Coordinates of C-alpha atoms in Angstrom, one line a residue:
M57 CA 0.0 0.0 0.0
S58 CA 1.4 3.4 -1.0
E59 CA 2.0 6.2 1.5
I60 CA -0.9 8.6 1.7
S61 CA -0.6 12.1 3.0
F62 CA -3.1 14.8 3.9
F63 CA -2.6 18.5 4.0
L64 CA -3.7 19.7 7.4
A65 CA -5.0 23.3 7.7
G66 CA -7.5 25.1 9.8
C67 CA -11.0 26.3 9.1
P68 CA -11.7 29.3 7.0
P69 CA -12.2 32.6 9.0
R70 CA -15.6 33.8 10.0
P71 CA -18.0 34.7 8.5
R72 CA -18.5 31.5 6.7
S73 CA -19.9 33.0 3.6
R74 CA -17.8 30.8 1.3
L75 CA -19.9 27.7 1.1
P76 CA -18.9 24.8 -1.2
D77 CA -20.7 25.0 -4.5
A78 CA -22.6 22.2 -6.2
S79 CA -19.4 20.9 -7.8
F80 CA -18.1 20.2 -4.3
C81 CA -21.3 18.4 -3.5
L82 CA -21.1 16.2 -6.6
A83 CA -17.4 15.5 -6.0
F84 CA -17.9 15.2 -2.2
S85 CA -16.3 11.9 -1.8
S86 CA -12.9 10.3 -1.8
F87 CA -10.9 8.2 0.5
C88 CA -7.4 7.1 0.8
F89 CA -7.1 4.0 -1.3
F90 CA -9.6 1.2 -0.6
S91 CA -12.8 2.5 0.8
N92 CA -14.3 -0.9 1.5
F93 CA -11.7 -2.4 3.7
R94 CA -12.4 -3.2 7.3
K95 CA -10.6 -1.1 9.9
L96 CA -7.0 -1.9 10.4
N97 CA -4.3 0.3 11.9
L98 CA -2.0 1.2 8.9
S99 CA -0.3 4.2 10.3
Q100 CA 1.0 6.8 7.9
Q101 CA 3.0 10.0 8.3
V102 CA 1.0 13.2 7.6
E103 CA 3.0 15.9 5.9
A104 CA 1.9 19.5 6.4
D105 CA 3.7 20.9 3.5
M106 CA 1.9 20.1 0.3
T107 CA 4.7 21.2 -2.0
S108 CA 7.3 18.9 -0.5
E109 CA 4.7 16.1 -0.6
K110 CA 4.2 16.5 -4.4
E111 CA 7.9 16.5 -4.9
S112 CA 8.5 13.4 -2.9
N113 CA 5.8 11.2 -4.5
G114 CA 4.4 13.1 -7.4
L115 CA 0.9 12.7 -6.3
N116 CA -1.8 15.3 -6.3
N117 CA -3.0 15.9 -2.8
Y118 CA -6.6 16.2 -3.7
A119 CA -9.1 13.6 -4.7
F120 CA -11.2 16.1 -6.6
A121 CA -11.0 19.5 -8.2
V122 CA -13.8 22.0 -7.9
N123 CA -13.3 23.4 -11.4
L124 CA -11.4 23.0 -14.6
D125 CA -8.8 25.6 -13.7
S126 CA -5.4 24.1 -12.9
S127 CA -4.6 26.8 -10.3
I128 CA -5.4 26.0 -6.7
D129 CA -6.3 28.8 -4.4
E130 CA -4.7 28.6 -1.0
D131 CA -8.0 28.8 0.7
T132 CA -9.1 25.5 -0.7
N133 CA -6.5 23.8 1.5
K134 CA -8.4 24.8 4.6
L135 CA -11.2 22.9 6.2
A136 CA -14.5 24.0 4.8
Y137 CA -16.3 22.9 8.1
C138 CA -14.8 22.0 11.4
V139 CA -16.0 19.4 13.8
T140 CA -18.5 21.7 15.5
D141 CA -19.8 23.5 12.4
V142 CA -23.1 22.7 10.7
P143 CA -23.0 22.4 6.9
P144 CA -26.1 23.0 4.7
W145 CA -28.5 20.1 4.9
Y146 CA -28.0 19.0 1.3
L147 CA -24.2 18.9 1.8
S148 CA -24.6 16.9 5.0
I149 CA -26.8 14.3 3.2
L150 CA -24.4 14.0 0.2
L151 CA -21.3 13.6 2.3
G152 CA -23.1 11.3 4.8
T153 CA -24.0 9.1 1.8
Q154 CA -20.4 9.0 0.7
H155 CA -19.3 7.8 4.1
C156 CA -21.8 5.0 3.9
L157 CA -20.4 4.0 0.5
T158 CA -16.9 4.2 1.9
A159 CA -17.8 1.6 4.5
F160 CA -19.9 -0.5 2.1
G161 CA -17.4 -3.2 1.3
G162 CA -16.3 -3.9 4.9
I163 CA -19.8 -4.0 6.2
I164 CA -21.3 -6.4 3.7
A165 CA -18.2 -8.6 3.6
I166 CA -18.6 -9.7 7.2
P167 CA -22.1 -11.3 7.0
L168 CA -21.1 -12.9 3.7
I169 CA -18.0 -14.5 5.3
L170 CA -19.9 -15.5 8.4
S171 CA -22.6 -17.2 6.3
Q172 CA -20.1 -20.0 5.5
G173 CA -19.6 -20.8 9.2
L174 CA -23.4 -20.4 9.8
C175 CA -24.2 -22.9 7.0
L176 CA -26.0 -20.2 5.1
Q177 CA -24.1 -20.3 1.8
H178 CA -27.3 -21.2 -0.1
D179 CA -29.8 -19.1 1.8
G180 CA -29.7 -15.7 0.2
L181 CA -32.8 -14.4 2.0
T182 CA -31.3 -14.9 5.4
Q183 CA -28.1 -13.4 4.2
S184 CA -30.1 -10.3 3.2
Y185 CA -31.5 -10.2 6.8
L186 CA -28.0 -10.3 8.2
I187 CA -26.9 -7.5 5.9
S188 CA -29.8 -5.3 6.9
T189 CA -29.2 -6.0 10.6
I190 CA -25.5 -5.0 10.5
F191 CA -26.3 -1.8 8.6
F192 CA -29.0 -1.0 11.1
V193 CA -26.8 -1.6 14.1
S194 CA -23.8 0.2 12.5
G195 CA -26.0 3.3 12.0
L196 CA -27.3 3.1 15.6
C197 CA -23.8 2.8 17.1
T198 CA -22.5 5.7 14.9
L199 CA -25.2 7.9 16.3
L200 CA -24.3 6.9 19.9
Q201 CA -20.6 7.4 19.3
V202 CA -21.0 10.9 17.7
T203 CA -23.5 12.0 20.3
F204 CA -22.3 10.6 23.6
G205 CA -18.9 8.9 22.8
I206 CA -15.8 10.4 21.5
R207 CA -18.0 13.1 19.7
L208 CA -15.7 13.2 16.7
P209 CA -16.9 12.6 13.1
I210 CA -16.0 8.9 13.0
L211 CA -18.2 6.1 11.6
Q212 CA -18.9 2.8 13.4
G213 CA -19.2 -0.6 11.6
G214 CA -18.4 -4.3 11.7
T215 CA -14.9 -5.3 12.6
F216 CA -12.6 -8.0 11.1
T217 CA -10.9 -8.3 14.5
L218 CA -13.9 -10.2 15.8
L219 CA -14.4 -12.1 12.5
A220 CA -11.3 -14.3 13.1
P221 CA -12.2 -15.7 16.5
S222 CA -15.8 -16.0 15.4
M223 CA -14.8 -18.3 12.5
A224 CA -12.5 -20.2 14.8
M225 CA -15.4 -20.8 17.1
L226 CA -17.7 -21.9 14.3
S227 CA -15.0 -24.4 13.1
M228 CA -15.3 -26.4 16.3
P229 CA -16.5 -30.0 15.8
E230 CA -19.9 -29.3 17.4
F231 CA -20.6 -26.5 15.0
T232 CA -19.6 -28.3 11.8
C233 CA -22.2 -27.8 9.2
P234 CA -24.2 -30.9 8.2
A235 CA -23.3 -32.2 4.7
W236 CA -26.8 -31.6 3.3
T237 CA -26.6 -27.9 4.0
Q238 CA -23.7 -27.7 1.5
N239 CA -25.8 -28.8 -1.4
A240 CA -27.9 -26.1 -2.9
S241 CA -30.4 -28.6 -4.4
S242 CA -31.1 -30.4 -1.1
V243 CA -31.5 -27.3 1.2
N244 CA -35.0 -26.3 2.1
T245 CA -34.3 -22.9 3.6
S246 CA -37.8 -22.6 5.1
S247 CA -37.6 -26.0 7.0
T248 CA -37.6 -25.9 10.8
E249 CA -34.5 -28.2 10.8
F250 CA -32.4 -25.8 8.6
I251 CA -33.5 -22.8 10.6
E252 CA -32.4 -24.4 13.8
V253 CA -29.0 -25.3 12.3
W254 CA -28.0 -21.8 11.6
Q255 CA -29.8 -20.0 14.4
S256 CA -28.2 -22.2 17.1
R257 CA -24.8 -21.2 15.8
M258 CA -25.8 -17.5 15.7
R259 CA -27.2 -17.6 19.2
A260 CA -23.9 -19.1 20.5
L261 CA -22.0 -16.4 18.6
Q262 CA -24.3 -13.7 20.0
G263 CA -23.8 -14.7 23.6
S264 CA -20.0 -14.8 23.3
I265 CA -20.0 -11.3 21.8
I266 CA -22.3 -9.9 24.4
V267 CA -20.2 -11.1 27.3
G268 CA -16.9 -10.2 25.6
S269 CA -18.2 -6.7 24.9
L270 CA -18.8 -6.2 28.7
F271 CA -15.0 -6.3 29.1
Q272 CA -14.6 -3.4 26.6
V273 CA -17.2 -1.4 28.4
F274 CA -15.4 -1.9 31.7
V275 CA -12.0 -1.0 30.2
G276 CA -13.3 2.1 28.6
F277 CA -15.4 3.6 31.4
S278 CA -12.8 2.6 34.0
G279 CA -9.9 4.3 32.1
L280 CA -7.8 1.2 31.9
I281 CA -7.1 1.6 28.2
G282 CA -4.2 3.9 29.1
L283 CA -2.6 1.0 31.0
F284 CA -3.0 -1.3 28.1
M285 CA -1.3 1.1 25.7
R286 CA 1.8 1.1 27.8
F287 CA 2.7 -2.5 27.0
I288 CA 1.5 -2.8 23.4
G289 CA 3.6 -1.6 20.5
P290 CA 4.3 -2.2 16.8
L291 CA 5.7 -5.7 17.4
T292 CA 2.4 -6.8 19.0
I293 CA 0.1 -5.0 16.6
A294 CA 1.9 -6.0 13.3
P295 CA 1.5 -9.8 13.6
T296 CA -2.0 -9.5 15.1
I297 CA -3.3 -7.5 12.2
A298 CA -1.3 -9.2 9.5
L299 CA -2.6 -12.6 10.5
I300 CA -6.2 -11.5 10.2
G301 CA -5.8 -11.2 6.5
L302 CA -3.7 -14.4 6.2
S303 CA -6.1 -16.5 8.2
L304 CA -9.0 -15.6 5.9
F305 CA -7.2 -16.9 2.7
D306 CA -9.4 -20.0 2.7
S307 CA -12.6 -18.0 2.5
A308 CA -11.2 -15.9 -0.4
G309 CA -10.0 -19.1 -2.2
S310 CA -13.3 -20.9 -1.8
S311 CA -15.3 -18.0 -3.2
A312 CA -12.9 -17.1 -6.0
G313 CA -12.5 -20.8 -6.9
N314 CA -16.1 -21.0 -8.0
H315 CA -15.0 -19.3 -11.2
W316 CA -11.5 -18.1 -11.4
G317 CA -12.1 -16.1 -14.6
I318 CA -14.8 -13.9 -13.0
S319 CA -12.9 -13.5 -9.7
S320 CA -9.7 -12.6 -11.6
M321 CA -11.6 -10.1 -13.6
T322 CA -13.0 -8.5 -10.4
T323 CA -9.6 -8.3 -8.8
A324 CA -8.1 -6.8 -12.0
L325 CA -10.8 -4.2 -12.2
I326 CA -10.3 -3.1 -8.6
I327 CA -6.6 -2.9 -9.1
L328 CA -7.1 -0.9 -12.3
F329 CA -9.4 1.6 -10.7
S330 CA -7.6 2.0 -7.4
Q331 CA -4.0 2.0 -8.7
Y332 CA -3.8 2.9 -12.4
L333 CA -6.7 5.2 -12.9
R334 CA -7.0 6.9 -9.5
H335 CA -5.5 10.2 -10.8
I336 CA -7.7 10.4 -13.8
A337 CA -10.5 13.0 -13.3
M338 CA -13.8 12.5 -15.2
P339 CA -15.9 15.6 -16.2
F340 CA -19.3 15.9 -14.6
P341 CA -21.9 18.6 -15.2
T342 CA -22.6 20.5 -12.0
Y343 CA -24.6 23.6 -11.0
S344 CA -23.9 26.4 -8.6
K345 CA -25.5 29.8 -8.0
D346 CA -22.3 31.6 -9.0
K347 CA -21.2 29.6 -12.1
K348 CA -24.6 28.2 -13.0
L349 CA -24.3 25.1 -15.2
H350 CA -20.6 24.2 -15.6
T351 CA -18.3 21.2 -15.7
S352 CA -16.3 19.9 -12.8
R353 CA -13.7 17.1 -12.7
V354 CA -14.3 14.2 -10.3
Y355 CA -11.7 11.6 -9.4
I356 CA -14.4 8.9 -9.5
F357 CA -12.0 5.9 -9.8
Q358 CA -10.3 7.0 -6.5
I359 CA -13.6 7.6 -4.9
L360 CA -15.2 4.1 -5.3
P361 CA -12.8 1.6 -6.8
V362 CA -14.2 -1.5 -5.1
L363 CA -17.8 -0.5 -5.7
L364 CA -17.1 0.1 -9.4
G365 CA -15.2 -3.2 -9.7
I366 CA -18.0 -5.2 -8.2
T367 CA -20.6 -3.4 -10.3
V368 CA -18.9 -4.0 -13.6
S369 CA -18.2 -7.7 -12.8
W370 CA -21.8 -8.1 -11.6
L371 CA -23.1 -6.7 -14.9
I372 CA -20.8 -9.0 -16.9
C373 CA -22.1 -12.0 -14.9
Y374 CA -25.6 -10.9 -15.7
I375 CA -24.9 -10.7 -19.4
L376 CA -23.2 -14.1 -19.4
T377 CA -26.2 -15.5 -17.6
A378 CA -28.7 -14.0 -19.9
Y379 CA -27.0 -15.5 -23.0
N380 CA -26.4 -18.9 -21.2
V381 CA -22.7 -18.7 -21.5
L382 CA -22.4 -19.8 -17.9
P383 CA -23.4 -23.4 -17.2
A384 CA -26.9 -24.1 -16.0
E385 CA -26.3 -27.4 -14.3
P386 CA -25.6 -27.2 -10.5
G387 CA -22.7 -29.6 -10.7
Q388 CA -20.7 -27.9 -13.4
Y389 CA -17.8 -25.5 -12.8
G390 CA -18.8 -21.9 -13.0
Y391 CA -22.5 -22.5 -12.1
L392 CA -22.2 -20.3 -9.0
A393 CA -21.2 -17.3 -11.1
R394 CA -24.8 -17.1 -12.5
T395 CA -26.9 -14.1 -11.3
D396 CA -30.2 -15.9 -11.4
L397 CA -29.4 -18.3 -8.5
K398 CA -30.8 -16.0 -5.9
G399 CA -33.2 -14.1 -8.2
E400 CA -36.1 -14.9 -5.9
V401 CA -34.4 -13.3 -2.9
I402 CA -35.3 -9.8 -4.0
S403 CA -38.9 -10.6 -4.7
Q404 CA -39.2 -12.6 -1.4
A405 CA -37.5 -9.9 0.8
P406 CA -40.0 -7.4 2.4
W407 CA -39.8 -3.8 1.5
F408 CA -39.4 -2.9 5.1
T409 CA -37.8 -5.0 7.9
F410 CA -37.3 -3.9 11.5
P411 CA -34.4 -5.7 13.2
Y412 CA -34.8 -6.1 16.9
P413 CA -32.8 -7.7 19.8
G414 CA -33.2 -11.4 20.1
Q415 CA -34.6 -11.9 16.7
W416 CA -32.8 -15.2 16.3
G417 CA -33.7 -16.5 19.7
K418 CA -32.2 -16.3 23.2
P419 CA -28.4 -16.1 23.1
T420 CA -26.3 -18.8 24.6
V421 CA -22.8 -18.4 26.2
S422 CA -19.8 -20.6 26.0
L423 CA -16.5 -20.0 27.7
A424 CA -14.5 -20.8 24.6
G425 CA -16.3 -18.3 22.5
V426 CA -16.0 -15.5 25.1
V427 CA -12.2 -16.0 25.5
G428 CA -11.8 -15.9 21.7
I429 CA -13.9 -12.8 21.4
L430 CA -11.8 -11.1 24.1
A431 CA -8.7 -11.4 21.9
G432 CA -10.5 -9.5 19.1
V433 CA -11.9 -6.9 21.5
I434 CA -8.5 -5.9 22.8
S435 CA -7.1 -5.5 19.2
S436 CA -10.1 -3.4 18.3
M437 CA -9.6 -1.1 21.3
I438 CA -6.0 -0.4 20.5
E439 CA -6.7 0.5 16.9
S440 CA -9.5 2.8 17.9
V441 CA -7.3 5.0 20.1
G442 CA -5.1 5.7 17.0
D443 CA -8.2 6.5 15.0
Y444 CA -9.4 9.0 17.5
H445 CA -6.2 11.0 17.3
A446 CA -6.2 10.9 13.5
C447 CA -9.8 12.0 13.3
A448 CA -9.2 14.9 15.6
R449 CA -6.4 16.2 13.5
L450 CA -8.2 15.9 10.2
S451 CA -11.4 17.4 11.5
G452 CA -9.7 20.5 13.0
A453 CA -10.3 19.4 16.6
P454 CA -8.0 19.6 19.6
P455 CA -6.3 16.3 20.6
P456 CA -8.9 14.1 22.4
P457 CA -8.5 14.2 26.2
R458 CA -8.5 11.1 28.4
H459 CA -12.1 11.4 29.4
A460 CA -13.2 11.5 25.7
I461 CA -11.0 8.5 24.8
N462 CA -12.4 6.5 27.8
R463 CA -15.9 7.4 26.8
G464 CA -15.3 6.5 23.2
I465 CA -13.9 3.0 24.0
G466 CA -16.8 2.5 26.5
I467 CA -19.4 3.4 23.9
E468 CA -17.7 1.1 21.4
G469 CA -18.2 -1.7 24.0
I470 CA -21.9 -0.8 24.2
G471 CA -22.0 -0.9 20.4
C472 CA -20.6 -4.4 20.5
L473 CA -23.2 -5.3 23.1
L474 CA -26.0 -4.0 20.9
A475 CA -24.5 -5.8 17.9
G476 CA -24.6 -9.1 19.8
A477 CA -28.1 -8.5 21.1
W478 CA -29.4 -7.7 17.6
G479 CA -27.6 -10.7 16.1
T480 CA -25.2 -9.4 13.5
G481 CA -22.7 -12.1 14.4
N482 CA -20.1 -9.4 14.8
G483 CA -19.3 -6.3 16.8
T484 CA -18.7 -2.6 16.0
T485 CA -15.6 -0.5 15.9
S486 CA -14.3 2.8 14.4
Y487 CA -13.9 2.8 10.7
S488 CA -10.7 4.6 10.0
E489 CA -11.1 4.6 6.2
N490 CA -13.7 7.2 6.8
V491 CA -11.2 9.2 8.8
G492 CA -9.1 9.3 5.6
A493 CA -12.1 10.7 3.7
L494 CA -12.2 13.7 6.1
G495 CA -8.8 14.7 4.9
I496 CA -9.8 14.9 1.3
T497 CA -13.4 16.2 1.5
K498 CA -12.2 18.9 3.9
V499 CA -15.4 18.6 5.8
G500 CA -14.9 17.6 9.4
S501 CA -18.3 18.3 10.8
R502 CA -19.8 15.6 13.0
V503 CA -23.3 16.5 11.6
V504 CA -22.2 14.8 8.4
I505 CA -21.6 11.5 10.3
V506 CA -24.9 11.9 12.0
A507 CA -26.5 12.0 8.6
S508 CA -24.4 8.9 7.7
G509 CA -25.7 7.1 10.7
L510 CA -29.3 7.9 9.9
F511 CA -28.7 6.7 6.3
M512 CA -27.3 3.4 7.5
V513 CA -30.3 2.9 9.8
A514 CA -32.6 3.6 6.8
M515 CA -30.6 1.0 4.7
G516 CA -31.1 -1.5 7.5
I517 CA -34.9 -0.9 7.5
L518 CA -35.2 -1.2 3.7
G519 CA -35.3 -5.0 3.3
K520 CA -34.9 -4.9 -0.5
M521 CA -31.5 -3.1 -0.2
G522 CA -30.0 -6.0 1.8
A523 CA -31.5 -8.5 -0.7
V524 CA -29.8 -6.8 -3.6
F525 CA -26.4 -7.1 -1.9
A526 CA -27.1 -10.8 -1.1
T527 CA -27.4 -11.6 -4.8
I528 CA -23.8 -10.7 -5.7
P529 CA -22.3 -13.8 -7.3
S530 CA -19.8 -15.8 -5.2
P531 CA -16.8 -15.4 -7.6
V532 CA -17.3 -11.6 -7.6
I533 CA -17.1 -11.6 -3.8
G534 CA -14.1 -13.8 -4.0
G535 CA -12.3 -11.4 -6.3
M536 CA -13.0 -8.6 -3.8
F537 CA -11.6 -10.7 -1.0
M538 CA -8.4 -11.4 -2.9
V539 CA -7.6 -7.6 -2.8
M540 CA -9.1 -6.9 0.6
F541 CA -7.4 -9.6 2.6
G542 CA -4.1 -8.9 0.9
V543 CA -4.1 -5.3 1.9
I544 CA -5.2 -6.2 5.4
C545 CA -2.1 -8.3 5.8
A546 CA 0.1 -5.5 4.4
A547 CA -1.6 -3.0 6.7
G548 CA -0.5 -5.0 9.7
V549 CA 3.1 -5.3 8.5
S550 CA 3.3 -1.6 7.9
N551 CA 3.2 -0.9 11.6
L552 CA 6.8 -2.2 11.7
Q553 CA 7.9 1.2 10.3
Y554 CA 8.2 2.5 13.8
A555 CA 10.4 -0.3 15.1
D556 CA 14.1 -0.8 14.1
M557 CA 13.9 -3.6 11.6
N558 CA 17.7 -3.7 11.3
S559 CA 17.7 -5.2 14.8
S560 CA 18.0 -8.9 15.0
R561 CA 15.8 -8.9 18.1
N562 CA 12.9 -7.3 16.3
I563 CA 13.3 -9.5 13.2
F564 CA 13.2 -12.6 15.4
I565 CA 10.2 -11.5 17.4
F566 CA 8.1 -10.6 14.3
G567 CA 9.2 -13.7 12.3
F568 CA 8.6 -16.1 15.1
S569 CA 5.2 -14.6 15.9
M570 CA 4.0 -14.7 12.3
F571 CA 5.2 -18.3 11.7
S572 CA 3.7 -19.5 15.0
G573 CA 0.4 -17.8 14.1
L574 CA 0.3 -19.9 10.9
V575 CA 1.7 -23.3 12.1
I576 CA -0.2 -23.8 15.4
P577 CA -3.7 -23.1 14.2
N578 CA -3.2 -25.1 11.0
W579 CA -2.0 -28.1 13.1
I580 CA -4.9 -27.8 15.6
L581 CA -7.4 -27.7 12.8
K582 CA -6.0 -30.9 11.3
N583 CA -5.8 -32.6 14.7
P584 CA -8.9 -31.4 16.6
K585 CA -8.8 -34.3 19.1
A586 CA -5.2 -33.5 20.2
I587 CA -6.5 -31.2 22.9
A588 CA -7.9 -33.5 25.6
T589 CA -7.3 -32.2 29.2
G590 CA -10.4 -34.0 30.6
V591 CA -12.3 -30.7 31.1
V592 CA -14.6 -30.1 28.2
E593 CA -14.9 -26.3 28.7
F594 CA -11.2 -25.9 29.0
D595 CA -10.6 -28.0 25.9
Q596 CA -13.1 -25.8 23.9
M597 CA -11.4 -22.6 25.1
L598 CA -8.0 -23.8 24.0
Q599 CA -9.5 -25.0 20.7
V600 CA -10.8 -21.5 19.9
L601 CA -7.7 -19.7 21.1
L602 CA -5.2 -21.9 19.3
T603 CA -7.1 -21.9 16.1
T604 CA -7.3 -18.1 16.1
S605 CA -4.1 -17.0 14.2
M606 CA -4.5 -13.5 15.3
F607 CA -4.4 -14.5 19.0
V608 CA -1.5 -16.9 18.6
G609 CA 0.7 -14.4 16.7
G610 CA -0.3 -11.4 18.9
F611 CA 0.3 -13.4 22.1
F612 CA 3.9 -14.4 21.1
G613 CA 4.6 -10.9 19.9
F614 CA 3.3 -9.3 23.2
V615 CA 5.2 -11.7 25.5
L616 CA 8.5 -11.6 23.5
D617 CA 8.4 -7.8 23.0
N618 CA 7.9 -7.2 26.7
T619 CA 10.5 -9.7 28.0
V620 CA 13.4 -9.8 25.5
P621 CA 15.8 -7.0 26.4
G622 CA 15.6 -4.0 24.0
S623 CA 15.5 -0.2 24.2
K624 CA 12.2 1.7 23.7
Q625 CA 13.6 3.3 20.6
E626 CA 14.6 -0.1 19.2
R627 CA 11.2 -1.6 20.0
G628 CA 9.4 1.4 18.4
I629 CA 7.7 2.3 21.6
L630 CA 8.9 6.0 21.5
A631 CA 7.6 6.5 18.0
W632 CA 4.4 4.6 18.7
N633 CA 3.7 6.6 21.9
K634 CA 4.4 9.9 20.1
A635 CA 1.8 9.0 17.5
H636 CA -0.8 8.3 20.2
E637 CA 0.3 10.9 22.7
D638 CA -2.5 12.4 24.7
D639 CA -2.9 16.1 25.3
S640 CA -4.6 16.0 28.7
C641 CA -4.8 19.8 29.1
E642 CA -8.3 21.0 29.1
T643 CA -9.1 24.1 27.0
L644 CA -12.2 26.0 26.1
E645 CA -12.0 24.5 22.6
T646 CA -11.6 21.0 24.1
G647 CA -14.8 21.4 26.0
Q648 CA -16.7 22.6 22.9
V649 CA -15.8 19.4 21.0
Y650 CA -15.6 16.7 23.6
N651 CA -18.1 17.7 26.4
L652 CA -21.4 15.9 26.6
P653 CA -24.3 17.3 24.7
F654 CA -27.6 18.8 25.9
G655 CA -25.9 20.7 28.7
L656 CA -25.0 17.4 30.5
S657 CA -21.5 18.6 31.2
S658 CA -22.6 21.8 32.8
Y659 CA -25.0 19.8 35.0
L660 CA -22.5 17.2 36.0
S661 CA -19.8 19.8 36.8
S662 CA -21.9 20.9 39.7
F663 CA -21.0 17.6 41.4
S664 CA -17.3 17.9 42.4
W665 CA -16.8 14.2 43.0
L666 CA -17.6 13.5 39.3
R667 CA -14.2 15.0 38.3
Y668 CA -12.7 11.7 39.5
V669 CA -14.9 9.6 37.2
P670 CA -12.6 8.6 34.2
F671 CA -15.2 9.3 31.5
C672 CA -16.7 12.5 32.8
P673 CA -15.3 15.8 31.5
P674 CA -13.8 18.0 34.2
G675 CA -15.2 21.5 34.8
L676 CA -13.5 24.2 32.9
S677 CA -12.5 27.6 34.4
S678 CA -13.6 30.5 32.2
S679 CA -10.1 32.0 32.7
L680 CA -8.5 29.3 30.6
D681 CA -7.2 30.6 27.4
P682 CA -7.4 28.4 24.3
K683 CA -4.1 27.1 23.1
Q684 CA -5.0 27.7 19.5
P685 CA -8.1 28.5 17.5
L686 CA -10.5 25.6 16.9
G687 CA -9.9 24.0 13.6
T688 CA -6.2 25.0 13.3
P689 CA -4.4 21.7 14.1
D690 CA -0.7 21.5 14.7
P691 CA 0.9 21.0 11.3
G692 CA 3.6 18.6 12.6
Q693 CA 3.7 15.0 11.5
I694 CA 1.0 12.8 13.1
M695 CA -0.1 9.2 12.8
I696 CA -3.2 8.2 10.9
G697 CA -4.8 4.8 11.1
V698 CA -6.1 4.1 7.7
G699 CA -8.8 1.4 7.9
L700 CA -8.9 -1.1 5.1

């Protein structure tokens, strides 16, 4: 993955009479590289000087241009709207829609991958319900986070860090799918037996996520996240994240192998759009009060490369199906690339569906599942801290204080709790690819993310929308996975840039952690009866943990990095801490951004004992002077977690 930089500058001076024109609204979107990838902590250096950045990599710093003139006014480098500003309603809707599209790939990929472990490969209607549910919960959690959590413009959605332990849990012998569920012709999706097969697995997954999320709630609201960050550095994060992508290679291969021609075409299109055509601007007609009807250039290939790749491949599959080029017999190779296999799903899906807690039945809890989910929860918390700092810089907000970070982690835990209760089969976390979009759209208002949350809730209620996504042919999804999981792996490795990789110590720790994370889970899966301590619950717990590559690699990385002698500079701890350093000083501007809404902070400040509560904002003295104007971030280098 190439280095991505953003030019940081402050908000335009008052009065705010210079509103973005319609060309801005049409070209509202862009994000740094793959908009669809699930959140992973690829940290990048942010250069404040745009000129030196162009000289170093030759890239244009903008994802769109507002007109055909090649000259760029200096004012366009500044944030159009800061975190506390309120853009016009139409701009909020357009940019909110873009943020949803940015998270599109990561959100729909999770239920499609889980469907394999839930025995739902051939039940498109139920898949559409799962997609609708995860959209609904993601929107709900986004509204909670922006309103009561960190209060920054950051989107919430499903997380790949919980996907790995979930798949490990579903691979246990007692959850092995019956053979008849793997045959499309023999599956009666409306039968009571089939419904119980997948719902029993979902309920077990729900219970584990609910209990595991309580740990995140406790860590967040108790302020223990700061203690965790003292012992976790690049040599722990790198193998943990990299092994998420590597452990999912089987899912990618299974889907892509249904028709390698279609999946290869999808992969090639995504690479073409995201790498070779990303700097090509397409002319689009736009309208503004000043310029009336005119032409603007939009970097559409950089905006939505994955969505475009999937759409084109999907259309080609439809044409091949219409002309019977693809085989019509279920047993023939390439049959699963047809678009008419789930044609009845759209007609059967209701126009409106209202997800609710416990819709799949009463959740069940297993010790093995809870322990596995905890490994994913810890990884998710660490990544979110980096996202908060990056989002604050790009939205023109002061660095987040401790009480805001604690509250944000706690609200994310509540989001995972809600996701488990609603039955998404996953949790929620901060989507840092949307953080990257802030740096390009130059609109850091949290009102935009509120609009995005409402849009996702609406998508979850519209049943037909989820049904459309469920009909994407399997090879097309496999082609998307080929790109997505590869970049996820590279994103994890990129964290090593902060450690001294000329050190034999660091090379040993990373290499051993990665190799162990591949060897041990592979052996356990091939020898499931090897773990027999005599205590069934303990055996199940070890089974889940030792088949979760992310846990095995991260565990060895954590233990070795904290026990093998090495300086903090050699380990990368100094650079890592600098990237996530916390400015605990309270200023007036900090209160404007991070205090609780609806006057709650003023009310709570009347209770002096609440200043000792880790997630409550302390009272501010009116004599405090702001350190710098709101929306004028420090132009020094910072760390950005780019979610994939």
